[in-house]
JSON list of C-alpha atoms in Angstrom, two decimals:
[
{"chain": "A", "resi": 1, "resn": "MET", "atom": "CA", "xyz": [108.23, 111.04, 72.27]},
{"chain": "A", "resi": 2, "resn": "SER", "atom": "CA", "xyz": [111.95, 110.42, 72.74]},
{"chain": "A", "resi": 3, "resn": "ARG", "atom": "CA", "xyz": [113.18, 106.96, 72.07]},
{"chain": "A", "resi": 4, "resn": "ASP", "atom": "CA", "xyz": [116.38, 107.85, 74.11]},
{"chain": "A", "resi": 5, "resn": "LYS", "atom": "CA", "xyz": [114.90, 107.07, 77.50]},
{"chain": "A", "resi": 6, "resn": "LYS", "atom": "CA", "xyz": [118.32, 106.48, 79.26]},
{"chain": "A", "resi": 7, "resn": "GLY", "atom": "CA", "xyz": [119.25, 109.94, 77.98]},
{"chain": "A", "resi": 8, "resn": "MET", "atom": "CA", "xyz": [115.95, 111.43, 79.20]},
{"chain": "A", "resi": 9, "resn": "VAL", "atom": "CA", "xyz": [116.39, 109.88, 82.65]},
{"chain": "A", "resi": 10, "resn": "LEU", "atom": "CA", "xyz": [120.12, 111.36, 82.90]},
{"chain": "A", "resi": 11, "resn": "LEU", "atom": "CA", "xyz": [118.91, 114.81, 81.82]},
{"chain": "A", "resi": 12, "resn": "ALA", "atom": "CA", "xyz": [116.09, 114.76, 84.40]},
{"chain": "A", "resi": 13, "resn": "ARG", "atom": "CA", "xyz": [118.63, 113.73, 87.16]},
{"chain": "A", "resi": 14, "resn": "LYS", "atom": "CA", "xyz": [121.15, 116.55, 86.12]},
{"chain": "A", "resi": 15, "resn": "GLY", "atom": "CA", "xyz": [118.75, 119.08, 85.96]},
{"chain": "A", "resi": 16, "resn": "HIS", "atom": "CA", "xyz": [119.42, 122.40, 83.84]},
{"chain": "A", "resi": 17, "resn": "GLU", "atom": "CA", "xyz": [123.07, 122.60, 83.22]},
{"chain": "A", "resi": 18, "resn": "PRO", "atom": "CA", "xyz": [124.21, 126.30, 82.84]},
{"chain": "A", "resi": 19, "resn": "GLN", "atom": "CA", "xyz": [126.18, 127.16, 79.79]},
{"chain": "A", "resi": 20, "resn": "LYS", "atom": "CA", "xyz": [126.96, 131.05, 80.36]},
{"chain": "A", "resi": 21, "resn": "PRO", "atom": "CA", "xyz": [126.72, 133.48, 83.20]},
{"chain": "A", "resi": 22, "resn": "VAL", "atom": "CA", "xyz": [123.14, 134.70, 82.44]},
{"chain": "A", "resi": 23, "resn": "ASP", "atom": "CA", "xyz": [122.06, 131.11, 82.94]},
{"chain": "A", "resi": 24, "resn": "LEU", "atom": "CA", "xyz": [122.59, 131.51, 86.57]},
{"chain": "A", "resi": 25, "resn": "ILE", "atom": "CA", "xyz": [120.46, 134.38, 87.25]},
{"chain": "A", "resi": 26, "resn": "LYS", "atom": "CA", "xyz": [116.80, 134.39, 88.76]},
{"chain": "A", "resi": 27, "resn": "ASP", "atom": "CA", "xyz": [114.40, 137.20, 88.87]},
{"chain": "A", "resi": 28, "resn": "PRO", "atom": "CA", "xyz": [113.09, 137.20, 91.45]},
{"chain": "A", "resi": 29, "resn": "TYR", "atom": "CA", "xyz": [114.67, 135.25, 94.01]},
{"chain": "A", "resi": 30, "resn": "VAL", "atom": "CA", "xyz": [112.27, 134.08, 96.71]},
{"chain": "A", "resi": 31, "resn": "LEU", "atom": "CA", "xyz": [113.68, 134.02, 100.35]},
{"chain": "A", "resi": 32, "resn": "GLU", "atom": "CA", "xyz": [110.79, 132.92, 102.10]},
{"chain": "A", "resi": 33, "resn": "PHE", "atom": "CA", "xyz": [113.01, 130.22, 103.98]},
{"chain": "A", "resi": 34, "resn": "THR", "atom": "CA", "xyz": [114.58, 133.23, 105.94]},
{"chain": "A", "resi": 35, "resn": "GLY", "atom": "CA", "xyz": [111.62, 133.67, 107.88]},
{"chain": "A", "resi": 36, "resn": "LEU", "atom": "CA", "xyz": [112.31, 137.52, 107.81]},
{"chain": "A", "resi": 37, "resn": "PRO", "atom": "CA", "xyz": [109.13, 139.83, 108.14]},
{"chain": "A", "resi": 38, "resn": "GLU", "atom": "CA", "xyz": [108.23, 142.03, 104.87]},
{"chain": "A", "resi": 39, "resn": "ILE", "atom": "CA", "xyz": [109.10, 145.29, 106.56]},
{"chain": "A", "resi": 40, "resn": "SER", "atom": "CA", "xyz": [110.54, 148.64, 105.17]},
{"chain": "A", "resi": 41, "resn": "ARG", "atom": "CA", "xyz": [112.98, 148.90, 107.77]},
{"chain": "A", "resi": 42, "resn": "LEU", "atom": "CA", "xyz": [114.84, 145.82, 107.20]},
{"chain": "A", "resi": 43, "resn": "ARG", "atom": "CA", "xyz": [118.64, 145.95, 107.72]},
{"chain": "A", "resi": 44, "resn": "GLU", "atom": "CA", "xyz": [120.93, 144.43, 105.16]},
{"chain": "A", "resi": 45, "resn": "SER", "atom": "CA", "xyz": [122.88, 142.77, 108.05]},
{"chain": "A", "resi": 46, "resn": "ASP", "atom": "CA", "xyz": [119.76, 141.01, 109.11]},
{"chain": "A", "resi": 47, "resn": "LEU", "atom": "CA", "xyz": [119.27, 139.70, 105.60]},
{"chain": "A", "resi": 48, "resn": "GLU", "atom": "CA", "xyz": [122.78, 138.57, 105.32]},
{"chain": "A", "resi": 49, "resn": "THR", "atom": "CA", "xyz": [122.64, 136.80, 108.76]},
{"chain": "A", "resi": 50, "resn": "ALA", "atom": "CA", "xyz": [119.43, 135.12, 108.06]},
{"chain": "A", "resi": 51, "resn": "LEU", "atom": "CA", "xyz": [120.99, 133.85, 104.52]},
{"chain": "A", "resi": 52, "resn": "VAL", "atom": "CA", "xyz": [124.02, 132.48, 106.17]},
{"chain": "A", "resi": 53, "resn": "ASP", "atom": "CA", "xyz": [122.05, 130.66, 108.71]},
{"chain": "A", "resi": 54, "resn": "LYS", "atom": "CA", "xyz": [120.06, 128.99, 106.06]},
{"chain": "A", "resi": 55, "resn": "MET", "atom": "CA", "xyz": [122.87, 128.71, 103.53]},
{"chain": "A", "resi": 56, "resn": "LYS", "atom": "CA", "xyz": [121.61, 125.30, 102.34]},
{"chain": "A", "resi": 57, "resn": "ASP", "atom": "CA", "xyz": [118.30, 126.76, 101.27]},
{"chain": "A", "resi": 58, "resn": "PHE", "atom": "CA", "xyz": [119.86, 129.86, 99.84]},
{"chain": "A", "resi": 59, "resn": "LEU", "atom": "CA", "xyz": [122.02, 127.66, 97.89]},
{"chain": "A", "resi": 60, "resn": "LEU", "atom": "CA", "xyz": [119.02, 125.67, 96.74]},
{"chain": "A", "resi": 61, "resn": "GLU", "atom": "CA", "xyz": [117.04, 128.62, 95.63]},
{"chain": "A", "resi": 62, "resn": "LEU", "atom": "CA", "xyz": [120.25, 129.90, 93.68]},
{"chain": "A", "resi": 63, "resn": "GLY", "atom": "CA", "xyz": [120.39, 126.63, 91.81]},
{"chain": "A", "resi": 64, "resn": "ARG", "atom": "CA", "xyz": [122.75, 123.71, 91.41]},
{"chain": "A", "resi": 65, "resn": "GLY", "atom": "CA", "xyz": [126.54, 124.14, 91.35]},
{"chain": "A", "resi": 66, "resn": "PHE", "atom": "CA", "xyz": [127.21, 126.63, 94.01]},
{"chain": "A", "resi": 67, "resn": "ALA", "atom": "CA", "xyz": [129.62, 126.45, 96.90]},
{"chain": "A", "resi": 68, "resn": "PHE", "atom": "CA", "xyz": [129.83, 128.93, 99.83]},
{"chain": "A", "resi": 69, "resn": "VAL", "atom": "CA", "xyz": [133.20, 130.62, 99.93]},
{"chain": "A", "resi": 70, "resn": "ALA", "atom": "CA", "xyz": [133.08, 133.63, 102.49]},
{"chain": "A", "resi": 71, "resn": "ARG", "atom": "CA", "xyz": [130.98, 136.33, 104.28]},
{"chain": "A", "resi": 72, "resn": "GLN", "atom": "CA", "xyz": [132.19, 139.88, 104.49]},
{"chain": "A", "resi": 73, "resn": "LYS", "atom": "CA", "xyz": [134.95, 139.55, 102.37]},
{"chain": "A", "resi": 74, "resn": "ARG", "atom": "CA", "xyz": [137.37, 142.31, 102.88]},
{"chain": "A", "resi": 75, "resn": "ILE", "atom": "CA", "xyz": [139.41, 144.06, 99.92]},
{"chain": "A", "resi": 76, "resn": "THR", "atom": "CA", "xyz": [141.60, 147.11, 100.72]},
{"chain": "A", "resi": 77, "resn": "LEU", "atom": "CA", "xyz": [142.15, 149.64, 97.97]},
{"chain": "A", "resi": 78, "resn": "ASP", "atom": "CA", "xyz": [144.74, 152.38, 99.01]},
{"chain": "A", "resi": 79, "resn": "GLY", "atom": "CA", "xyz": [144.06, 151.91, 102.51]},
{"chain": "A", "resi": 80, "resn": "ASP", "atom": "CA", "xyz": [140.37, 151.93, 102.41]},
{"chain": "A", "resi": 81, "resn": "HIS", "atom": "CA", "xyz": [138.42, 148.81, 103.23]},
{"chain": "A", "resi": 82, "resn": "HIS", "atom": "CA", "xyz": [135.39, 147.32, 101.25]},
{"chain": "A", "resi": 83, "resn": "TRP", "atom": "CA", "xyz": [133.22, 144.29, 102.36]},
{"chain": "A", "resi": 84, "resn": "ILE", "atom": "CA", "xyz": [131.49, 142.04, 99.98]},
{"chain": "A", "resi": 85, "resn": "ASP", "atom": "CA", "xyz": [128.48, 140.65, 101.63]},
{"chain": "A", "resi": 86, "resn": "LEU", "atom": "CA", "xyz": [128.80, 137.06, 100.13]},
{"chain": "A", "resi": 87, "resn": "VAL", "atom": "CA", "xyz": [131.16, 135.02, 97.97]},
{"chain": "A", "resi": 88, "resn": "LEU", "atom": "CA", "xyz": [130.21, 132.08, 96.36]},
{"chain": "A", "resi": 89, "resn": "TYR", "atom": "CA", "xyz": [131.76, 129.62, 93.77]},
{"chain": "A", "resi": 90, "resn": "HIS", "atom": "CA", "xyz": [129.72, 128.04, 90.57]},
{"chain": "A", "resi": 91, "resn": "ILE", "atom": "CA", "xyz": [131.52, 124.89, 90.16]},
{"chain": "A", "resi": 92, "resn": "PRO", "atom": "CA", "xyz": [130.68, 123.60, 86.60]},
{"chain": "A", "resi": 93, "resn": "LEU", "atom": "CA", "xyz": [131.18, 127.17, 85.26]},
{"chain": "A", "resi": 94, "resn": "ARG", "atom": "CA", "xyz": [134.45, 127.71, 87.42]},
{"chain": "A", "resi": 95, "resn": "ARG", "atom": "CA", "xyz": [133.53, 131.26, 88.31]},
{"chain": "A", "resi": 96, "resn": "TYR", "atom": "CA", "xyz": [133.24, 133.26, 91.59]},
{"chain": "A", "resi": 97, "resn": "VAL", "atom": "CA", "xyz": [129.91, 134.74, 92.25]},
{"chain": "A", "resi": 98, "resn": "LEU", "atom": "CA", "xyz": [129.92, 137.99, 94.32]},
{"chain": "A", "resi": 99, "resn": "ILE", "atom": "CA", "xyz": [126.61, 138.99, 96.03]},
{"chain": "A", "resi": 100, "resn": "ASP", "atom": "CA", "xyz": [125.78, 142.41, 97.44]},
{"chain": "A", "resi": 101, "resn": "LEU", "atom": "CA", "xyz": [122.51, 142.96, 99.31]},
{"chain": "A", "resi": 102, "resn": "LYS", "atom": "CA", "xyz": [120.50, 145.95, 99.24]},
{"chain": "A", "resi": 103, "resn": "THR", "atom": "CA", "xyz": [117.16, 146.10, 101.06]},
{"chain": "A", "resi": 104, "resn": "GLY", "atom": "CA", "xyz": [116.20, 149.16, 99.62]},
{"chain": "A", "resi": 105, "resn": "LYS", "atom": "CA", "xyz": [115.84, 150.31, 95.84]},
{"chain": "A", "resi": 106, "resn": "LEU", "atom": "CA", "xyz": [118.59, 149.70, 93.49]},
{"chain": "A", "resi": 107, "resn": "ALA", "atom": "CA", "xyz": [120.69, 152.90, 92.73]},
{"chain": "A", "resi": 108, "resn": "HIS", "atom": "CA", "xyz": [123.32, 153.41, 89.91]},
{"chain": "A", "resi": 109, "resn": "HIS", "atom": "CA", "xyz": [126.05, 153.48, 92.66]},
{"chain": "A", "resi": 110, "resn": "ASP", "atom": "CA", "xyz": [125.24, 149.99, 93.84]},
{"chain": "A", "resi": 111, "resn": "ILE", "atom": "CA", "xyz": [126.15, 148.57, 90.30]},
{"chain": "A", "resi": 112, "resn": "GLY", "atom": "CA", "xyz": [129.06, 150.62, 90.09]},
{"chain": "A", "resi": 113, "resn": "GLN", "atom": "CA", "xyz": [130.24, 149.10, 93.60]},
{"chain": "A", "resi": 114, "resn": "MET", "atom": "CA", "xyz": [129.71, 145.75, 92.29]},
{"chain": "A", "resi": 115, "resn": "GLN", "atom": "CA", "xyz": [131.58, 146.50, 89.23]},
{"chain": "A", "resi": 116, "resn": "MET", "atom": "CA", "xyz": [134.46, 147.36, 91.46]},
{"chain": "A", "resi": 117, "resn": "TYR", "atom": "CA", "xyz": [134.50, 144.25, 93.36]},
{"chain": "A", "resi": 118, "resn": "VAL", "atom": "CA", "xyz": [134.23, 142.00, 90.03]},
{"chain": "A", "resi": 119, "resn": "ASN", "atom": "CA", "xyz": [137.18, 144.06, 88.59]},
{"chain": "A", "resi": 120, "resn": "TYR", "atom": "CA", "xyz": [139.03, 143.48, 91.83]},
{"chain": "A", "resi": 121, "resn": "PHE", "atom": "CA", "xyz": [138.45, 139.69, 92.00]},
{"chain": "A", "resi": 122, "resn": "ASP", "atom": "CA", "xyz": [139.36, 139.49, 88.19]},
{"chain": "A", "resi": 123, "resn": "ARG", "atom": "CA", "xyz": [142.73, 141.14, 88.51]},
{"chain": "A", "resi": 124, "resn": "GLU", "atom": "CA", "xyz": [143.82, 140.37, 91.86]},
{"chain": "A", "resi": 125, "resn": "LEU", "atom": "CA", "xyz": [142.27, 137.08, 93.13]},
{"chain": "A", "resi": 126, "resn": "ARG", "atom": "CA", "xyz": [141.18, 134.90, 90.39]},
{"chain": "A", "resi": 127, "resn": "GLU", "atom": "CA", "xyz": [143.16, 131.77, 89.86]},
{"chain": "A", "resi": 128, "resn": "GLN", "atom": "CA", "xyz": [144.41, 130.45, 86.66]},
{"chain": "A", "resi": 129, "resn": "GLY", "atom": "CA", "xyz": [141.94, 128.23, 85.02]},
{"chain": "A", "resi": 130, "resn": "THR", "atom": "CA", "xyz": [139.12, 130.25, 86.58]},
{"chain": "A", "resi": 131, "resn": "ASN", "atom": "CA", "xyz": [136.45, 132.03, 84.59]},
{"chain": "A", "resi": 132, "resn": "GLU", "atom": "CA", "xyz": [135.54, 135.75, 84.76]},
{"chain": "A", "resi": 133, "resn": "THR", "atom": "CA", "xyz": [133.65, 136.72, 88.08]},
{"chain": "A", "resi": 134, "resn": "ILE", "atom": "CA", "xyz": [130.07, 137.38, 88.06]},
{"chain": "A", "resi": 135, "resn": "GLY", "atom": "CA", "xyz": [128.34, 139.95, 90.43]},
{"chain": "A", "resi": 136, "resn": "ILE", "atom": "CA", "xyz": [124.81, 140.10, 91.41]},
{"chain": "A", "resi": 137, "resn": "VAL", "atom": "CA", "xyz": [123.08, 142.97, 93.28]},
{"chain": "A", "resi": 138, "resn": "LEU", "atom": "CA", "xyz": [120.19, 141.59, 95.20]},
{"chain": "A", "resi": 139, "resn": "CYS", "atom": "CA", "xyz": [117.70, 144.26, 96.03]},
{"chain": "A", "resi": 140, "resn": "ALA", "atom": "CA", "xyz": [114.26, 144.53, 97.27]},
{"chain": "A", "resi": 141, "resn": "LYS", "atom": "CA", "xyz": [113.28, 147.02, 94.18]},
{"chain": "A", "resi": 142, "resn": "LYS", "atom": "CA", "xyz": [114.59, 147.15, 90.76]},
{"chain": "A", "resi": 143, "resn": "ASN", "atom": "CA", "xyz": [114.79, 150.08, 88.45]},
{"chain": "A", "resi": 144, "resn": "GLU", "atom": "CA", "xyz": [115.31, 148.50, 84.91]},
{"chain": "A", "resi": 145, "resn": "ALA", "atom": "CA", "xyz": [116.22, 151.90, 83.43]},
{"chain": "A", "resi": 146, "resn": "VAL", "atom": "CA", "xyz": [118.95, 152.34, 85.91]},
{"chain": "A", "resi": 147, "resn": "VAL", "atom": "CA", "xyz": [120.52, 148.84, 85.10]},
{"chain": "A", "resi": 148, "resn": "LYS", "atom": "CA", "xyz": [120.05, 149.45, 81.27]},
{"chain": "A", "resi": 149, "resn": "TYR", "atom": "CA", "xyz": [121.93, 152.84, 81.21]},
{"chain": "A", "resi": 150, "resn": "THR", "atom": "CA", "xyz": [124.51, 151.85, 84.01]},
{"chain": "A", "resi": 151, "resn": "LEU", "atom": "CA", "xyz": [125.77, 148.89, 82.65]},
{"chain": "A", "resi": 152, "resn": "PRO", "atom": "CA", "xyz": [127.72, 148.92, 79.18]},
{"chain": "A", "resi": 153, "resn": "LYS", "atom": "CA", "xyz": [126.05, 146.91, 76.23]},
{"chain": "A", "resi": 154, "resn": "GLY", "atom": "CA", "xyz": [127.02, 143.41, 75.89]},
{"chain": "A", "resi": 155, "resn": "ASN", "atom": "CA", "xyz": [127.53, 143.20, 79.49]},
{"chain": "A", "resi": 156, "resn": "LYS", "atom": "CA", "xyz": [127.95, 139.54, 80.82]},
{"chain": "A", "resi": 157, "resn": "GLN", "atom": "CA", "xyz": [129.13, 139.85, 84.31]},
{"chain": "A", "resi": 158, "resn": "ILE", "atom": "CA", "xyz": [127.04, 142.17, 86.35]},
{"chain": "A", "resi": 159, "resn": "PHE", "atom": "CA", "xyz": [123.48, 141.50, 86.99]},
{"chain": "A", "resi": 160, "resn": "ALA", "atom": "CA", "xyz": [120.73, 143.01, 89.16]},
{"chain": "A", "resi": 161, "resn": "SER", "atom": "CA", "xyz": [117.88, 140.95, 90.43]},
{"chain": "A", "resi": 162, "resn": "LYS", "atom": "CA", "xyz": [115.04, 141.29, 93.09]},
{"chain": "A", "resi": 163, "resn": "TYR", "atom": "CA", "xyz": [114.47, 139.34, 95.83]},
{"chain": "A", "resi": 164, "resn": "GLN", "atom": "CA", "xyz": [111.06, 138.72, 97.95]},
{"chain": "A", "resi": 165, "resn": "LEU", "atom": "CA", "xyz": [110.56, 137.53, 101.18]},
{"chain": "A", "resi": 166, "resn": "TYR", "atom": "CA", "xyz": [107.25, 135.46, 100.45]},
{"chain": "A", "resi": 167, "resn": "LEU", "atom": "CA", "xyz": [105.68, 133.61, 97.72]},
{"chain": "A", "resi": 168, "resn": "PRO", "atom": "CA", "xyz": [103.33, 135.81, 95.54]},
{"chain": "A", "resi": 169, "resn": "THR", "atom": "CA", "xyz": [99.68, 135.57, 96.21]},
{"chain": "A", "resi": 170, "resn": "VAL", "atom": "CA", "xyz": [97.05, 134.76, 93.43]},
{"chain": "A", "resi": 171, "resn": "GLN", "atom": "CA", "xyz": [95.97, 138.45, 93.34]},
{"chain": "A", "resi": 172, "resn": "GLU", "atom": "CA", "xyz": [99.64, 139.45, 92.84]},
{"chain": "A", "resi": 173, "resn": "LEU", "atom": "CA", "xyz": [100.38, 136.97, 89.97]},
{"chain": "A", "resi": 174, "resn": "GLU", "atom": "CA", "xyz": [97.25, 138.12, 88.24]},
{"chain": "A", "resi": 175, "resn": "THR", "atom": "CA", "xyz": [98.62, 141.73, 88.91]},
{"chain": "A", "resi": 176, "resn": "GLU", "atom": "CA", "xyz": [101.68, 140.83, 87.11]},
{"chain": "A", "resi": 177, "resn": "LEU", "atom": "CA", "xyz": [100.29, 138.96, 84.36]},
{"chain": "A", "resi": 178, "resn": "ARG", "atom": "CA", "xyz": [98.11, 142.07, 83.63]},
{"chain": "A", "resi": 179, "resn": "ARG", "atom": "CA", "xyz": [100.81, 144.40, 83.83]},
{"chain": "A", "resi": 180, "resn": "GLU", "atom": "CA", "xyz": [102.89, 142.20, 81.31]},
{"chain": "A", "resi": 181, "resn": "ARG", "atom": "CA", "xyz": [99.79, 142.08, 78.93]},
{"chain": "A", "resi": 182, "resn": "GLU", "atom": "CA", "xyz": [99.45, 145.93, 79.00]},
{"chain": "A", "resi": 183, "resn": "ALA", "atom": "CA", "xyz": [103.05, 146.16, 78.07]},
{"chain": "A", "resi": 184, "resn": "LEU", "atom": "CA", "xyz": [102.79, 143.76, 75.30]},
{"chain": "A", "resi": 185, "resn": "GLU", "atom": "CA", "xyz": [99.83, 145.65, 74.08]},
{"chain": "A", "resi": 186, "resn": "LEU", "atom": "CA", "xyz": [101.68, 148.95, 74.08]},
{"chain": "A", "resi": 187, "resn": "GLU", "atom": "CA", "xyz": [104.62, 147.47, 72.26]},
{"chain": "A", "resi": 188, "resn": "TYR", "atom": "CA", "xyz": [102.29, 146.21, 69.63]},
{"chain": "A", "resi": 189, "resn": "LYS", "atom": "CA", "xyz": [100.70, 149.53, 69.26]},
{"chain": "A", "resi": 190, "resn": "LEU", "atom": "CA", "xyz": [104.10, 151.27, 69.18]},
{"chain": "A", "resi": 191, "resn": "HIS", "atom": "CA", "xyz": [105.47, 149.00, 66.57]},
{"chain": "A", "resi": 192, "resn": "GLY", "atom": "CA", "xyz": [102.15, 149.67, 64.50]},
{"chain": "A", "resi": 193, "resn": "THR", "atom": "CA", "xyz": [102.42, 145.88, 63.26]},
{"chain": "A", "resi": 194, "resn": "ASN", "atom": "CA", "xyz": [100.29, 142.98, 62.98]},
{"chain": "A", "resi": 195, "resn": "ASP", "atom": "CA", "xyz": [103.20, 140.67, 63.93]},
{"chain": "A", "resi": 196, "resn": "LEU", "atom": "CA", "xyz": [102.18, 140.38, 67.33]},
{"chain": "A", "resi": 197, "resn": "ALA", "atom": "CA", "xyz": [104.40, 137.06, 67.55]},
{"chain": "A", "resi": 198, "resn": "GLY", "atom": "CA", "xyz": [107.21, 139.17, 66.45]},
{"chain": "A", "resi": 199, "resn": "VAL", "atom": "CA", "xyz": [106.74, 141.65, 69.31]},
{"chain": "A", "resi": 200, "resn": "THR", "atom": "CA", "xyz": [106.25, 138.93, 71.77]},
{"chain": "A", "resi": 201, "resn": "LYS", "atom": "CA", "xyz": [109.48, 137.36, 70.90]},
{"chain": "A", "resi": 202, "resn": "GLY", "atom": "CA", "xyz": [111.24, 140.81, 71.21]},
{"chain": "A", "resi": 203, "resn": "LEU", "atom": "CA", "xyz": [109.86, 141.31, 74.72]},
{"chain": "A", "resi": 204, "resn": "LEU", "atom": "CA", "xyz": [111.06, 137.83, 75.76]},
{"chain": "A", "resi": 205, "resn": "ALA", "atom": "CA", "xyz": [114.35, 138.55, 74.33]},
{"chain": "A", "resi": 206, "resn": "GLN", "atom": "CA", "xyz": [114.70, 141.67, 76.42]},
{"chain": "A", "resi": 207, "resn": "LYS", "atom": "CA", "xyz": [113.67, 139.95, 79.56]},
{"chain": "A", "resi": 208, "resn": "THR", "atom": "CA", "xyz": [116.37, 137.32, 78.83]},
{"chain": "A", "resi": 209, "resn": "LYS", "atom": "CA", "xyz": [118.91, 139.68, 78.51]},
{"chain": "A", "resi": 210, "resn": "ARG", "atom": "CA", "xyz": [118.05, 140.96, 82.21]}
]
């Protein structure tokens, strides 16, 4: 048991302090507070409106330290207009956080679009003393292979995360646990090693990078 009781109390009050961009990212984000139905034809504008209407709840879901900046932020490139769905600012890390909403399955051009937004912010709008911009593509379905091979190695600015409009049921949690176990067993067989702990550590490291 820690003898630094005052320090423990202070830590509990402050909560988790992010140290780097990846610390800000969740996967998935649970947006049950929007009250939106789980339907295949949900429009991105409906999702955006629901998040703005419940911005306090959305900021709580994102984590501590976020502030709302803009909705449908327009940027113009050679006469062509583009709109960033949501612009936030993370105060402790001094970074803009751009969010693009996709109600369908993630595609490689969604990531490319976010890369353009981030590059523009960093080169044209980022103030002195503000760190590099972060971009999050928030999608209904995420393809891990698309994320892996679209983004460069060592990427620290662009992220893709799933959202879900309801909390998972017990059955869904059991299914996810079963899928993770099967993936672990497959990795174990492919490595041909008795070091199960090492394989587990490797899988956890991969998940952290996501």
